[in-house]
Amino acid sequence: MRKITEIIVHCTATPEGRWHSVEDIDSWHRQRGFFGIGYHYVVLLDGTVCEGRPLWRCGAHCREHNAHSIGVCYVGGVDRQMRPKDTRTEAQRQALRRLIARLRKQYPEAQVYGHRDFAAKACPCFDARKEYSDL
């Protein structure tokens, strides 16, 4: 297994309330030339946590951090005019918190970050470091 030092939270940058599946994201990433979905977990609008890329495989979600991180993504992240917005549903908030708590227990050395901490992006459209600092 890879040594995991970071858990990086992302959003799909899709309009709030618009349903997208793991298969949709997999297709988008393949169109970009990735070897399938780049995230390890995806949290759907209803709070369902879906597995994406296997944990043992290096992700494709954050340049220069993929080798030692786990990519977690929620569906949403922009308003209907495509402006950055924290669009997480209550179900997504709870599911993300449970998932990240579980990952922190499994990988206690891993710190939680938002994609925006490593790239000039708003993603995941909230401060993940602050939100999960108590986990």
Coordinates of C-alpha atoms in Angstrom, one line a residue:
M1 CA 0.0 0.0 0.0
R2 CA 1.1 3.6 -0.7
K3 CA 2.2 5.8 2.2
I4 CA -0.7 8.2 2.7
T5 CA 0.1 11.7 4.1
E6 CA -2.8 13.7 2.7
I7 CA -6.5 13.5 2.3
I8 CA -7.5 16.1 -0.4
V9 CA -11.1 17.2 -0.7
H10 CA -12.5 18.2 -4.1
C11 CA -15.8 19.2 -5.7
T12 CA -17.0 18.2 -9.2
A13 CA -17.5 21.9 -10.1
T14 CA -21.0 21.1 -11.3
P15 CA -24.2 23.1 -10.6
E16 CA -25.9 22.7 -7.2
G17 CA -28.6 20.1 -7.2
R18 CA -27.5 18.5 -10.5
W19 CA -27.1 14.7 -10.1
H20 CA -23.9 13.1 -11.4
S21 CA -22.7 9.6 -10.9
V22 CA -19.3 8.0 -10.5
E23 CA -19.7 6.8 -14.1
D24 CA -20.1 10.4 -15.3
I25 CA -16.9 11.4 -13.5
D26 CA -15.1 8.3 -14.8
S27 CA -16.1 9.3 -18.4
W28 CA -15.0 12.9 -17.9
H29 CA -11.6 11.8 -16.6
R30 CA -11.1 9.3 -19.4
Q31 CA -11.9 12.0 -21.9
R32 CA -9.1 14.0 -20.3
G33 CA -6.7 11.1 -20.9
F34 CA -6.7 9.7 -17.3
F35 CA -6.8 6.0 -16.6
G36 CA -10.3 6.2 -15.3
I37 CA -11.7 8.2 -12.4
G38 CA -9.0 10.1 -10.5
Y39 CA -10.7 10.3 -7.2
H40 CA -10.7 7.5 -4.6
Y41 CA -14.2 8.4 -3.2
V42 CA -17.1 10.4 -4.5
V43 CA -20.0 11.6 -2.3
L44 CA -23.3 11.9 -4.2
L45 CA -26.0 14.5 -3.5
D46 CA -27.9 12.0 -1.3
G47 CA -24.8 11.3 0.8
T48 CA -24.0 7.9 -0.8
V49 CA -20.2 7.3 -0.6
C50 CA -19.0 5.6 -3.8
E51 CA -15.6 4.1 -4.3
G52 CA -13.7 5.4 -7.4
R53 CA -10.1 4.5 -8.0
P54 CA -8.8 1.8 -5.7
L55 CA -6.8 3.1 -2.7
W56 CA -3.7 1.1 -3.6
R57 CA -3.6 3.0 -6.9
C58 CA -2.1 6.5 -7.2
G59 CA -4.9 9.0 -7.7
A60 CA -5.2 11.6 -10.5
H61 CA -6.7 14.5 -8.7
C62 CA -4.0 16.9 -7.5
R63 CA -0.8 17.5 -9.4
E64 CA 2.4 16.7 -7.4
H65 CA 0.4 15.2 -4.5
N66 CA -1.2 12.1 -6.1
A67 CA 1.4 9.6 -5.0
H68 CA 0.8 10.1 -1.3
S69 CA -2.8 11.2 -1.1
I70 CA -6.4 10.1 -1.1
G71 CA -8.8 12.1 -3.3
V72 CA -12.3 12.6 -2.0
C73 CA -14.8 14.5 -4.1
Y74 CA -18.4 15.7 -3.6
V75 CA -20.8 16.3 -6.4
G76 CA -21.5 20.1 -6.7
G77 CA -19.4 23.1 -5.9
V78 CA -20.9 25.9 -8.1
D79 CA -24.1 27.7 -8.3
R80 CA -26.4 27.7 -11.4
Q81 CA -24.3 30.5 -12.9
M82 CA -21.1 28.4 -12.4
R83 CA -19.7 30.6 -9.6
P84 CA -17.9 28.8 -6.8
K85 CA -20.3 27.9 -3.9
D86 CA -20.4 25.4 -1.1
T87 CA -23.4 23.4 -2.4
R88 CA -23.0 20.4 -0.1
T89 CA -26.3 19.0 1.0
E90 CA -26.8 18.1 4.6
A91 CA -26.4 14.4 3.6
Q92 CA -23.1 15.2 1.9
R93 CA -21.8 17.2 4.9
Q94 CA -22.5 14.2 7.2
A95 CA -21.2 11.6 4.8
L96 CA -18.0 13.6 4.1
R97 CA -17.4 14.0 7.8
R98 CA -17.8 10.3 8.5
L99 CA -15.6 9.3 5.6
I100 CA -12.8 11.7 6.5
A101 CA -13.0 10.6 10.2
R102 CA -12.7 7.0 9.1
L103 CA -9.8 7.8 6.7
R104 CA -8.0 9.8 9.5
K105 CA -8.3 6.7 11.8
Q106 CA -7.0 4.5 9.1
Y107 CA -4.2 6.9 8.1
P108 CA -3.4 8.9 11.3
E109 CA -0.5 10.7 9.8
A110 CA -2.6 12.1 6.9
Q111 CA -3.6 15.7 7.1
V112 CA -6.8 17.0 5.4
Y113 CA -6.6 19.7 2.7
G114 CA -8.8 21.2 0.1
H115 CA -7.7 21.1 -3.5
R116 CA -7.5 24.9 -3.3
D117 CA -4.6 24.6 -0.8
F118 CA -2.4 23.3 -3.7
A119 CA -3.9 24.9 -6.8
A120 CA -5.3 28.3 -7.9
K121 CA -8.9 27.0 -7.7
A122 CA -11.8 27.5 -5.3
C123 CA -12.3 23.8 -5.1
P124 CA -13.8 22.4 -2.9
C125 CA -15.5 25.8 -2.3
F126 CA -15.1 25.6 1.5
D127 CA -12.1 25.5 3.9
A128 CA -11.6 21.8 4.3
R129 CA -8.6 22.2 6.6
K130 CA -10.7 24.2 9.1
E131 CA -13.9 22.1 8.7
Y132 CA -12.1 18.9 9.5
S133 CA -9.4 20.2 11.9
D134 CA -11.1 18.4 14.8
L135 CA -10.8 14.9 13.2

